[in-house]
XYZ file of N, CA, C and O in Angstrom:
460
model
N 91.190 116.439 129.558
C 92.094 115.338 129.840
C 92.313 114.527 128.564
O 91.364 114.152 127.883
N 93.572 114.264 128.270
C 93.914 113.454 127.102
C 93.910 111.985 127.495
O 94.442 111.607 128.534
N 93.291 111.168 126.670
C 93.278 109.728 126.907
C 93.660 108.977 125.649
O 93.268 109.363 124.545
N 94.414 107.928 125.844
C 94.649 106.923 124.812
C 94.182 105.606 125.412
O 94.847 105.061 126.288
N 93.054 105.124 124.956
C 92.453 103.929 125.534
C 92.580 102.768 124.563
O 92.107 102.849 123.424
N 93.187 101.705 125.037
C 93.424 100.533 124.207
C 92.358 99.470 124.449
O 91.785 99.372 125.545
N 92.120 98.674 123.423
C 91.233 97.527 123.543
C 91.713 96.440 122.594
O 92.537 96.676 121.704
N 91.151 95.255 122.782
C 91.539 94.123 121.953
C 92.559 93.267 122.665
O 92.714 93.325 123.887
N 93.297 92.486 121.912
C 94.295 91.621 122.495
C 93.675 90.377 123.094
O 92.552 90.007 122.791
N 94.458 89.700 123.945
C 93.984 88.484 124.580
C 94.833 87.302 124.185
O 96.042 87.409 123.990
N 94.172 86.165 124.035
C 94.854 84.905 123.759
C 94.586 84.455 122.332
O 93.439 84.517 121.869
N 95.637 84.013 121.646
C 95.500 83.464 120.303
C 96.416 82.260 120.161
O 97.447 82.157 120.841
N 96.033 81.368 119.281
C 96.895 80.240 118.946
C 97.908 80.668 117.900
O 97.668 81.631 117.149
N 99.015 79.992 117.822
C 99.963 80.285 116.738
C 99.284 80.183 115.379
O 98.533 79.234 115.122
N 99.549 81.189 114.547
C 98.882 81.261 113.261
C 97.579 82.023 113.282
O 97.003 82.309 112.231
N 97.116 82.354 114.471
C 95.858 83.077 114.606
C 96.016 84.574 114.437
O 97.106 85.073 114.105
N 94.928 85.289 114.679
C 94.896 86.736 114.492
C 94.275 87.424 115.696
O 93.411 86.856 116.374
N 94.719 88.625 115.921
C 94.135 89.509 116.929
C 94.172 90.931 116.396
O 95.028 91.268 115.569
N 93.278 91.752 116.929
C 93.246 93.159 116.560
C 93.333 94.022 117.804
O 92.604 93.790 118.766
N 94.228 94.983 117.765
C 94.356 95.965 118.837
C 93.855 97.313 118.341
O 94.120 97.687 117.196
N 93.171 98.032 119.209
C 92.708 99.375 118.882
C 93.176 100.359 119.940
O 93.332 100.003 121.107
N 93.372 101.566 119.496
C 93.796 102.644 120.392
C 92.948 103.855 120.027
O 93.032 104.354 118.896
N 92.126 104.302 120.952
C 91.222 105.425 120.718
C 91.675 106.610 121.548
O 91.816 106.497 122.765
N 91.884 107.734 120.882
C 92.343 108.931 121.568
C 91.190 109.896 121.790
O 90.148 109.818 121.122
N 91.395 110.794 122.730
C 90.400 111.830 122.969
C 91.103 113.107 123.404
O 92.187 113.075 123.996
N 90.460 114.229 123.068
C 90.925 115.540 123.504
C 92.305 115.915 122.982
O 93.092 116.569 123.691
N 92.611 115.500 121.766
C 93.847 115.912 121.101
C 93.553 116.204 119.634
O 92.498 115.827 119.125
N 94.497 116.863 118.974
C 94.395 117.093 117.529
C 94.976 115.866 116.839
O 96.082 115.871 116.328
N 94.201 114.815 116.842
C 94.659 113.476 116.503
C 95.340 113.403 115.144
O 96.338 112.697 114.987
N 94.818 114.105 114.170
C 95.333 113.996 112.805
C 96.792 114.423 112.693
O 97.475 114.046 111.745
N 97.274 115.196 113.658
C 98.653 115.676 113.616
C 99.640 114.681 114.232
O 100.850 114.836 114.075
N 99.113 113.707 114.932
C 99.961 112.818 115.721
C 100.508 111.645 114.911
O 99.798 111.045 114.102
N 101.764 111.306 115.179
C 102.308 110.020 114.789
C 101.933 109.020 115.869
O 102.113 109.290 117.067
N 101.389 107.899 115.453
C 100.966 106.879 116.400
C 101.846 105.644 116.217
O 102.078 105.194 115.083
N 102.317 105.138 117.314
C 103.187 103.968 117.276
C 102.648 102.887 118.206
O 102.018 103.189 119.219
N 102.938 101.654 117.862
C 102.673 100.518 118.739
C 104.020 99.959 119.183
O 104.889 99.690 118.356
N 104.154 99.811 120.498
C 105.312 99.190 121.096
C 104.856 97.904 121.785
O 103.681 97.719 122.078
N 105.812 97.040 122.062
C 105.513 95.874 122.871
C 106.677 95.589 123.821
O 107.821 95.934 123.533
N 106.320 94.973 124.913
C 107.320 94.605 125.906
C 106.970 93.241 126.449
O 105.938 93.062 127.088
N 107.862 92.273 126.174
C 107.680 90.931 126.689
C 108.910 90.548 127.474
O 110.026 90.902 127.098
N 108.737 89.854 128.589
C 109.898 89.506 129.405
C 110.854 88.609 128.628
O 110.416 87.710 127.922
N 112.135 88.771 128.740
C 112.810 89.821 129.507
C 113.256 91.007 128.657
O 114.193 91.705 129.010
N 112.599 91.221 127.510
C 113.076 92.233 126.564
C 112.682 93.643 126.976
O 111.752 93.852 127.752
N 113.383 94.590 126.387
C 113.009 95.986 126.550
C 111.844 96.286 125.618
O 111.534 95.520 124.722
N 111.210 97.412 125.847
C 110.098 97.818 125.003
C 110.626 98.058 123.590
O 111.602 98.771 123.400
N 109.985 97.440 122.609
C 110.432 97.589 121.239
C 109.320 98.164 120.367
O 108.136 97.897 120.590
N 109.743 98.933 119.374
C 108.807 99.531 118.428
C 108.361 98.468 117.428
O 109.193 97.813 116.800
N 107.053 98.326 117.287
C 106.494 97.319 116.402
C 106.052 97.932 115.076
O 106.365 97.410 114.010
N 105.304 99.030 115.160
C 104.768 99.646 113.949
C 104.467 101.108 114.232
O 104.198 101.475 115.376
N 104.492 101.900 113.175
C 104.161 103.314 113.338
C 103.407 103.801 112.109
O 103.570 103.273 111.009
N 102.601 104.832 112.330
C 101.888 105.468 111.233
C 101.950 106.968 111.453
O 101.566 107.467 112.516
N 102.463 107.656 110.461
C 102.630 109.093 110.563
C 101.312 109.808 110.271
O 100.336 109.203 109.823
N 101.323 111.115 110.512
C 100.121 111.905 110.280
C 99.657 111.797 108.832
O 98.459 111.742 108.546
N 100.610 111.710 107.923
C 100.268 111.609 106.514
C 99.928 110.211 106.053
O 99.565 110.001 104.884
N 100.062 109.228 106.961
C 99.685 107.859 106.634
C 100.845 106.928 106.322
O 100.626 105.729 106.121
N 102.070 107.454 106.295
C 103.216 106.587 106.039
C 103.388 105.595 107.182
O 103.320 105.979 108.354
N 103.619 104.353 106.835
C 103.748 103.304 107.837
C 105.150 102.700 107.833
O 105.834 102.691 106.808
N 105.538 102.216 108.994
C 106.801 101.499 109.143
C 106.593 100.342 110.107
O 105.775 100.433 111.031
N 107.360 99.275 109.889
C 107.210 98.072 110.701
C 108.571 97.525 111.109
O 109.552 97.640 110.371
N 108.594 96.895 112.271
C 109.772 96.133 112.654
C 109.897 94.937 111.707
O 108.902 94.388 111.233
N 111.132 94.529 111.459
C 111.355 93.402 110.548
C 110.626 92.150 111.032
O 110.164 91.339 110.225
N 110.515 92.016 112.340
C 109.921 90.804 112.912
C 108.426 90.679 112.630
O 107.860 89.588 112.771
N 107.777 91.777 112.247
C 106.324 91.720 112.025
C 105.923 92.073 110.602
O 104.729 92.006 110.261
N 106.871 92.446 109.767
C 106.543 92.814 108.384
C 105.820 91.673 107.678
O 106.217 90.513 107.774
N 104.766 92.035 106.971
C 103.985 91.030 106.255
C 102.950 90.337 107.106
O 102.102 89.605 106.582
N 102.992 90.550 108.423
C 102.023 89.915 109.323
C 101.132 90.937 110.030
O 99.962 90.668 110.285
N 101.697 92.081 110.368
C 100.959 93.112 111.091
C 100.652 94.278 110.150
O 101.460 94.615 109.283
N 99.508 94.904 110.370
C 99.123 96.080 109.601
C 98.604 97.154 110.538
O 97.700 96.893 111.338
N 99.189 98.339 110.432
C 98.730 99.469 111.225
C 97.918 100.391 110.323
O 98.258 100.606 109.159
N 96.825 100.916 110.859
C 95.981 101.824 110.097
C 95.373 102.848 111.047
O 95.341 102.633 112.257
N 94.899 103.951 110.471
C 94.310 104.992 111.311
C 93.029 105.504 110.684
O 92.885 105.521 109.452
N 92.138 105.939 111.547
C 90.879 106.565 111.152
C 90.811 107.880 111.908
O 90.451 107.912 113.087
N 91.192 108.946 111.232
C 91.291 110.227 111.944
C 89.958 110.732 112.489
O 89.913 111.210 113.633
N 88.868 110.679 111.729
C 87.595 111.149 112.306
C 87.194 110.395 113.569
O 86.587 110.978 114.472
N 87.544 109.114 113.642
C 87.227 108.330 114.829
C 88.355 108.361 115.851
O 88.243 107.742 116.912
N 89.445 109.063 115.519
C 90.591 109.188 116.411
C 91.066 107.816 116.880
O 91.337 107.606 118.073
N 91.178 106.914 115.956
C 91.483 105.520 116.269
C 92.630 105.010 115.400
O 92.689 105.305 114.205
N 93.502 104.242 116.024
C 94.528 103.497 115.302
C 94.346 102.022 115.621
O 94.111 101.656 116.772
N 94.464 101.218 114.595
C 94.269 99.779 114.729
C 95.534 99.037 114.321
O 96.206 99.424 113.362
N 95.851 97.995 115.057
C 96.955 97.110 114.698
C 96.356 95.728 114.456
O 95.925 95.066 115.408
N 96.319 95.337 113.209
C 95.832 94.014 112.838
C 97.022 93.067 112.838
O 98.003 93.291 112.119
N 96.920 92.020 113.623
C 98.027 91.079 113.787
C 97.602 89.712 113.277
O 96.674 89.105 113.838
N 98.231 89.260 112.222
C 97.931 87.968 111.613
C 99.116 87.033 111.737
O 100.245 87.462 111.983
N 98.842 85.765 111.531
C 99.895 84.743 111.586
C 100.752 84.916 112.844
O 101.989 84.960 112.782
N 100.086 85.008 113.958
C 100.776 85.270 115.221
C 101.703 84.131 115.603
O 101.433 82.944 115.303
N 102.784 84.501 116.267
C 103.792 83.551 116.710
C 103.948 83.663 118.225
O 103.670 84.729 118.801
N 104.426 82.615 118.872
C 104.625 82.703 120.329
C 105.515 83.871 120.734
O 105.297 84.474 121.799
N 106.473 84.219 119.899
C 107.358 85.340 120.227
C 106.680 86.699 120.133
O 107.272 87.717 120.501
N 105.438 86.742 119.658
C 104.672 87.987 119.673
C 104.037 88.239 121.038
O 103.445 89.308 121.258
N 104.135 87.276 121.917
C 103.579 87.439 123.258
C 104.247 88.604 123.970
O 105.473 88.662 124.088
N 103.443 89.546 124.423
C 103.959 90.756 125.062
C 102.786 91.613 125.507
O 101.626 91.330 125.176
N 103.104 92.642 126.241
C 102.141 93.708 126.490
C 102.367 94.779 125.422
O 103.502 95.224 125.226
N 101.302 95.154 124.750
C 101.376 96.106 123.648
C 100.871 97.467 124.109
O 99.845 97.564 124.800
N 101.579 98.500 123.688
C 101.250 99.872 124.072
C 101.142 100.748 122.821
O 101.978 100.658 121.924
N 100.143 101.592 122.778
C 100.113 102.617 121.742
C 100.694 103.904 122.317
O 100.614 104.160 123.523
N 101.259 104.678 121.428
C 101.901 105.936 121.825
C 101.612 106.973 120.759
O 101.743 106.703 119.571
N 101.211 108.142 121.191
C 100.949 109.239 120.275
C 101.938 110.363 120.518
O 102.166 110.746 121.671
N 102.505 110.883 119.454
C 103.511 111.938 119.572
C 103.240 113.042 118.566
O 102.983 112.774 117.387
N 103.307 114.288 119.031
C 103.241 115.456 118.158
C 104.030 116.570 118.814
O 103.708 117.003 119.910
N 105.060 116.995 118.176
C 105.995 118.017 118.684
C 106.499 117.517 120.047
O 107.154 116.480 120.111
N 106.193 118.206 121.110
C 106.677 117.783 122.425
C 105.624 117.021 123.213
O 105.848 116.660 124.370
N 104.488 116.765 122.587
C 103.411 116.059 123.284
C 103.525 114.557 123.044
O 103.612 114.108 121.903
N 103.525 113.804 124.119
C 103.604 112.350 124.038
C 102.621 111.739 125.031
O 102.609 112.133 126.207
N 101.831 110.785 124.532
C 100.860 110.105 125.382
C 100.927 108.609 125.118
O 101.114 108.187 123.975
N 100.713 107.845 126.187
C 100.749 106.393 126.089
C 99.388 105.806 126.454
O 98.681 106.324 127.330
N 99.085 104.694 125.809
C 97.942 103.903 126.232
C 98.300 103.088 127.463
O 99.458 103.053 127.903
N 97.300 102.411 127.993
C 97.478 101.723 129.271
C 98.138 100.352 129.130
O 98.530 99.749 130.123
N 98.267 99.861 127.917
C 98.862 98.543 127.708
C 97.806 97.464 127.583
O 96.797 97.485 128.305
N 98.050 96.536 126.652
C 97.121 95.430 126.404
C 97.931 94.149 126.259
O 98.808 94.073 125.405
N 97.649 93.140 127.064
C 98.410 91.893 126.951
C 97.962 91.057 125.762
O 96.765 90.945 125.488
N 98.933 90.497 125.085
C 98.712 89.556 123.991
C 99.513 88.301 124.304
O 100.712 88.376 124.573
N 98.823 87.176 124.292
C 99.469 85.892 124.536
C 99.213 84.975 123.355
O 98.059 84.780 122.957
N 100.292 84.447 122.805
C 100.184 83.515 121.689
C 100.719 82.166 122.165
O 101.909 82.025 122.454
N 99.813 81.220 122.264
C 100.191 79.930 122.828
C 99.253 78.856 122.317
O 98.074 79.100 122.063
N 99.804 77.663 122.168
C 98.973 76.538 121.764
C 98.418 75.832 122.993
O 97.635 74.882 122.861
């Protein structure tokens, strides 16, 4: 059984930091592109950051300079470090792994940024 299990998130004040983790199992993790999406009402799910198998990263303009995505292939883990959080970052965050036709999603982790 393939699993993408998320952890982290929670409540932060504006300007604060949170870390999200996504741990995979039972896949050839090093081949996968891993992405973080978020969905906050009333918006559609949007792509926040991605990291390719080779380590190339991309970010949405709204999070550039504040969020950092990284991966640890031996631990089959991807981390999203979120700094200088803003209220508009409030959303449920999802990790997604893709390789060829294989796609898996994490269960979602709520992040709330509020004073």
